[in-house]
Amino acid sequence: MSKAFTKESDDGDEDDLPDDVGGLPPGAKNYMTPQGFERMREELMTLMRKERPEVVQVVSWAAANGDRSENGDYLYGKKRLREIDRRIRFLSKRLERSEVVDPAKRPKTDQVFFGATVTYVNSKDEERTVKIVGVDEVDPGRGHVSWISPIARAVMRAHEGDAVRMNTPGGEEEIEILKVVYV
């Protein structure tokens, strides 16, 4: 078999994450709300201070038990350690390249910008509320949409009372912005 199809090392320190911040348009900043930034930072700290040291302890204990080839604690621990290290690198890069924007500090306005909570009505008279957040904070169940999503792009820079067109999978749809709030 050609060496081109074999993996050199399972434990390598290669950084398999791209240099750009995935999910964003080229050259765009990674905007985040203070809450989203804090959640990611907290996850990073938990991984570094709690989970990783616990797994390292299990792996070193398992390694001391002898034969590593059939040692489930050792094999699983090494795999989990790689997963944790990959997540730590990902979070570190995302936080390093993020720009925190606090919507609560924005001067009072009825215009839609990052961090706005927007209530709108569509052509079927269905009222919806979304909050425009960073790509790492998206939570459709809570109505949090990315600032690069179609709905956010459609309403961005519009004012309360404006009617805007949004591209949907079913075609273009007109929506009316009812309320813009920053909290």
mmCIF file of C-alpha atoms in Angstrom:
data_model
loop_
_atom_site.group_PDB
_atom_site.id
_atom_site.type_symbol
_atom_site.label_atom_id
_atom_site.label_comp_id
_atom_site.label_asym_id
_atom_site.label_seq_id
_atom_site.Cartn_x
_atom_site.Cartn_y
_atom_site.Cartn_z
ATOM 1 C CA MET A 1 0.000 0.000 0.000
ATOM 2 C CA SER A 2 1.231 3.449 -0.837
ATOM 3 C CA LYS A 3 2.279 5.663 2.068
ATOM 4 C CA ALA A 4 -0.065 8.295 0.651
ATOM 5 C CA PHE A 5 -2.985 6.340 2.076
ATOM 6 C CA THR A 6 -1.651 5.637 5.547
ATOM 7 C CA LYS A 7 -1.819 7.752 8.640
ATOM 8 C CA GLU A 8 1.615 8.493 10.044
ATOM 9 C CA SER A 9 0.621 8.974 13.657
ATOM 10 C CA ASP A 10 -2.529 8.848 15.717
ATOM 11 C CA ASP A 11 -1.044 11.139 18.357
ATOM 12 C CA GLY A 12 0.290 13.863 16.070
ATOM 13 C CA ASP A 13 0.208 17.497 17.079
ATOM 14 C CA GLU A 14 -0.811 18.583 13.597
ATOM 15 C CA ASP A 15 -3.205 21.466 13.671
ATOM 16 C CA ASP A 16 -6.028 20.311 11.435
ATOM 17 C CA LEU A 17 -8.045 23.495 11.871
ATOM 18 C CA PRO A 18 -8.044 26.080 9.090
ATOM 19 C CA ASP A 19 -6.626 29.521 9.758
ATOM 20 C CA ASP A 20 -9.858 31.245 8.795
ATOM 21 C CA VAL A 21 -12.898 31.312 11.038
ATOM 22 C CA GLY A 22 -15.247 28.825 9.373
ATOM 23 C CA GLY A 23 -18.803 29.792 8.594
ATOM 24 C CA LEU A 24 -17.933 33.441 7.979
ATOM 25 C CA PRO A 25 -17.517 35.309 4.717
ATOM 26 C CA PRO A 26 -13.826 35.786 3.825
ATOM 27 C CA GLY A 27 -12.341 38.709 5.719
ATOM 28 C CA ALA A 28 -15.367 39.105 8.007
ATOM 29 C CA LYS A 29 -14.946 39.549 11.742
ATOM 30 C CA ASN A 30 -16.242 36.940 14.180
ATOM 31 C CA TYR A 31 -18.782 39.101 15.993
ATOM 32 C CA MET A 32 -20.091 37.762 19.302
ATOM 33 C CA THR A 33 -22.339 38.969 22.082
ATOM 34 C CA PRO A 34 -20.779 39.198 25.564
ATOM 35 C CA GLN A 35 -22.927 36.237 26.669
ATOM 36 C CA GLY A 36 -21.775 34.072 23.757
ATOM 37 C CA PHE A 37 -18.140 35.009 24.341
ATOM 38 C CA GLU A 38 -18.460 34.147 28.040
ATOM 39 C CA ARG A 39 -20.088 30.760 27.293
ATOM 40 C CA MET A 40 -17.266 29.814 24.919
ATOM 41 C CA ARG A 41 -14.606 31.044 27.339
ATOM 42 C CA GLU A 42 -16.222 29.062 30.158
ATOM 43 C CA GLU A 43 -16.245 25.906 28.022
ATOM 44 C CA LEU A 44 -12.564 26.437 27.211
ATOM 45 C CA MET A 45 -11.666 26.908 30.879
ATOM 46 C CA THR A 46 -13.653 23.800 31.897
ATOM 47 C CA LEU A 47 -11.860 21.722 29.287
ATOM 48 C CA MET A 48 -8.436 23.013 30.283
ATOM 49 C CA ARG A 49 -8.834 23.040 34.068
ATOM 50 C CA LYS A 50 -11.142 20.101 34.722
ATOM 51 C CA GLU A 51 -11.757 17.622 31.900
ATOM 52 C CA ARG A 52 -8.281 17.442 30.374
ATOM 53 C CA PRO A 53 -6.453 16.919 33.708
ATOM 54 C CA GLU A 54 -8.959 14.187 34.669
ATOM 55 C CA VAL A 55 -8.451 12.342 31.386
ATOM 56 C CA VAL A 56 -4.655 12.726 31.617
ATOM 57 C CA GLN A 57 -4.796 11.160 35.075
ATOM 58 C CA VAL A 58 -6.836 8.179 33.801
ATOM 59 C CA VAL A 59 -4.510 7.701 30.809
ATOM 60 C CA SER A 60 -1.373 7.778 32.964
ATOM 61 C CA TRP A 61 -2.960 5.316 35.437
ATOM 62 C CA ALA A 62 -3.980 3.019 32.546
ATOM 63 C CA ALA A 63 -0.517 3.267 30.961
ATOM 64 C CA ALA A 64 1.058 2.144 34.235
ATOM 65 C CA ASN A 65 -1.061 -1.024 34.173
ATOM 66 C CA GLY A 66 1.012 -2.622 31.447
ATOM 67 C CA ASP A 67 -0.182 -3.839 28.047
ATOM 68 C CA ARG A 68 -1.673 -0.813 26.302
ATOM 69 C CA SER A 69 -2.904 -2.623 23.190
ATOM 70 C CA GLU A 70 -5.898 -4.163 24.982
ATOM 71 C CA ASN A 71 -6.324 -1.545 27.690
ATOM 72 C CA GLY A 72 -9.722 0.118 27.099
ATOM 73 C CA ASP A 73 -9.100 2.906 29.613
ATOM 74 C CA TYR A 74 -5.851 3.800 27.872
ATOM 75 C CA LEU A 75 -7.236 3.598 24.318
ATOM 76 C CA TYR A 76 -10.438 5.489 25.089
ATOM 77 C CA GLY A 77 -8.543 8.024 27.207
ATOM 78 C CA LYS A 78 -6.084 8.790 24.399
ATOM 79 C CA LYS A 79 -8.968 9.218 21.954
ATOM 80 C CA ARG A 80 -10.847 11.486 24.372
ATOM 81 C CA LEU A 81 -7.664 13.485 24.981
ATOM 82 C CA ARG A 82 -7.318 14.129 21.223
ATOM 83 C CA GLU A 83 -10.968 15.250 21.075
ATOM 84 C CA ILE A 84 -10.475 17.607 24.013
ATOM 85 C CA ASP A 85 -7.270 19.049 22.540
ATOM 86 C CA ARG A 86 -8.971 19.597 19.174
ATOM 87 C CA ARG A 87 -11.870 21.412 20.879
ATOM 88 C CA ILE A 88 -9.437 23.520 22.934
ATOM 89 C CA ARG A 89 -7.620 24.600 19.748
ATOM 90 C CA PHE A 90 -10.939 25.395 18.045
ATOM 91 C CA LEU A 91 -12.260 27.460 20.966
ATOM 92 C CA SER A 92 -8.937 29.261 21.411
ATOM 93 C CA LYS A 93 -8.849 30.306 17.751
ATOM 94 C CA ARG A 94 -12.494 31.398 17.753
ATOM 95 C CA LEU A 95 -12.119 33.469 20.916
ATOM 96 C CA GLU A 96 -8.834 34.970 19.743
ATOM 97 C CA ARG A 97 -10.431 36.186 16.511
ATOM 98 C CA SER A 98 -13.731 37.328 17.987
ATOM 99 C CA GLU A 99 -14.950 40.859 18.361
ATOM 100 C CA VAL A 100 -17.376 41.300 21.239
ATOM 101 C CA VAL A 101 -20.280 43.665 20.527
ATOM 102 C CA ASP A 102 -22.564 44.522 23.434
ATOM 103 C CA PRO A 103 -26.052 45.332 22.101
ATOM 104 C CA ALA A 104 -27.066 46.822 25.478
ATOM 105 C CA LYS A 105 -24.490 49.603 24.989
ATOM 106 C CA ARG A 106 -25.860 50.623 21.592
ATOM 107 C CA PRO A 107 -27.538 54.042 21.532
ATOM 108 C CA LYS A 108 -31.324 53.778 21.346
ATOM 109 C CA THR A 109 -32.359 53.196 17.755
ATOM 110 C CA ASP A 110 -35.089 51.452 15.781
ATOM 111 C CA GLN A 111 -32.588 50.343 13.136
ATOM 112 C CA VAL A 112 -31.444 46.708 12.972
ATOM 113 C CA PHE A 113 -27.789 45.949 13.695
ATOM 114 C CA PHE A 114 -25.889 43.041 15.267
ATOM 115 C CA GLY A 115 -27.393 42.058 18.619
ATOM 116 C CA ALA A 116 -30.898 43.320 17.839
ATOM 117 C CA THR A 117 -33.997 41.387 18.811
ATOM 118 C CA VAL A 118 -36.342 41.790 15.858
ATOM 119 C CA THR A 119 -40.047 41.014 15.761
ATOM 120 C CA TYR A 120 -41.452 40.720 12.237
ATOM 121 C CA VAL A 121 -44.535 39.462 10.448
ATOM 122 C CA ASN A 122 -44.484 37.537 7.174
ATOM 123 C CA SER A 123 -46.982 37.476 4.301
ATOM 124 C CA LYS A 124 -48.964 34.696 6.033
ATOM 125 C CA ASP A 125 -49.484 36.967 9.063
ATOM 126 C CA GLU A 126 -47.155 34.811 11.185
ATOM 127 C CA GLU A 127 -45.309 36.857 13.777
ATOM 128 C CA ARG A 128 -41.791 35.777 14.729
ATOM 129 C CA THR A 129 -39.013 37.120 16.911
ATOM 130 C CA VAL A 130 -35.303 36.533 16.280
ATOM 131 C CA LYS A 131 -32.147 37.784 17.924
ATOM 132 C CA ILE A 132 -29.178 38.450 15.652
ATOM 133 C CA VAL A 133 -26.063 36.856 17.175
ATOM 134 C CA GLY A 134 -22.654 35.496 16.161
ATOM 135 C CA VAL A 135 -22.136 32.303 14.150
ATOM 136 C CA ASP A 136 -21.044 30.419 17.285
ATOM 137 C CA GLU A 137 -24.168 31.427 19.234
ATOM 138 C CA VAL A 138 -26.892 30.201 16.882
ATOM 139 C CA ASP A 139 -29.789 28.467 18.650
ATOM 140 C CA PRO A 140 -32.919 28.190 16.473
ATOM 141 C CA GLY A 141 -34.950 26.891 19.416
ATOM 142 C CA ARG A 142 -34.399 30.184 21.241
ATOM 143 C CA GLY A 143 -34.774 32.292 18.087
ATOM 144 C CA HIS A 144 -31.047 33.132 17.893
ATOM 145 C CA VAL A 145 -29.925 33.459 14.271
ATOM 146 C CA SER A 146 -26.509 34.215 12.826
ATOM 147 C CA TRP A 147 -25.814 37.692 11.509
ATOM 148 C CA ILE A 148 -25.003 36.075 8.151
ATOM 149 C CA SER A 149 -28.296 34.131 7.944
ATOM 150 C CA PRO A 150 -30.840 35.070 5.243
ATOM 151 C CA ILE A 151 -33.263 36.619 7.743
ATOM 152 C CA ALA A 152 -30.533 38.703 9.377
ATOM 153 C CA ARG A 153 -29.197 39.875 6.024
ATOM 154 C CA ALA A 154 -32.711 40.854 4.950
ATOM 155 C CA VAL A 155 -33.485 42.963 8.032
ATOM 156 C CA MET A 156 -30.005 44.396 8.666
ATOM 157 C CA ARG A 157 -29.998 48.216 8.580
ATOM 158 C CA ALA A 158 -33.797 48.356 8.165
ATOM 159 C CA HIS A 159 -36.007 50.283 10.606
ATOM 160 C CA GLU A 160 -39.191 49.475 12.511
ATOM 161 C CA GLY A 161 -42.087 49.639 10.069
ATOM 162 C CA ASP A 162 -39.961 48.833 7.013
ATOM 163 C CA ALA A 163 -40.972 46.054 4.647
ATOM 164 C CA VAL A 164 -38.029 44.041 3.302
ATOM 165 C CA ARG A 165 -37.599 41.113 0.949
ATOM 166 C CA MET A 166 -36.016 37.896 2.157
ATOM 167 C CA ASN A 167 -34.809 35.008 -0.001
ATOM 168 C CA THR A 168 -36.229 31.681 1.219
ATOM 169 C CA PRO A 169 -36.076 28.160 -0.215
ATOM 170 C CA GLY A 170 -39.655 28.726 -1.452
ATOM 171 C CA GLY A 171 -38.742 31.961 -3.197
ATOM 172 C CA GLU A 172 -38.688 35.595 -2.228
ATOM 173 C CA GLU A 173 -40.885 36.596 0.721
ATOM 174 C CA GLU A 174 -41.806 40.044 1.995
ATOM 175 C CA ILE A 175 -41.669 40.651 5.742
ATOM 176 C CA GLU A 176 -42.502 43.711 7.817
ATOM 177 C CA ILE A 177 -40.402 44.696 10.804
ATOM 178 C CA LEU A 178 -42.658 45.369 13.780
ATOM 179 C CA LYS A 179 -40.211 45.956 16.632
ATOM 180 C CA VAL A 180 -36.452 46.334 17.201
ATOM 181 C CA VAL A 181 -35.031 46.020 20.719
ATOM 182 C CA TYR A 182 -31.489 45.868 22.114
ATOM 183 C CA VAL A 183 -30.987 44.050 25.442
#
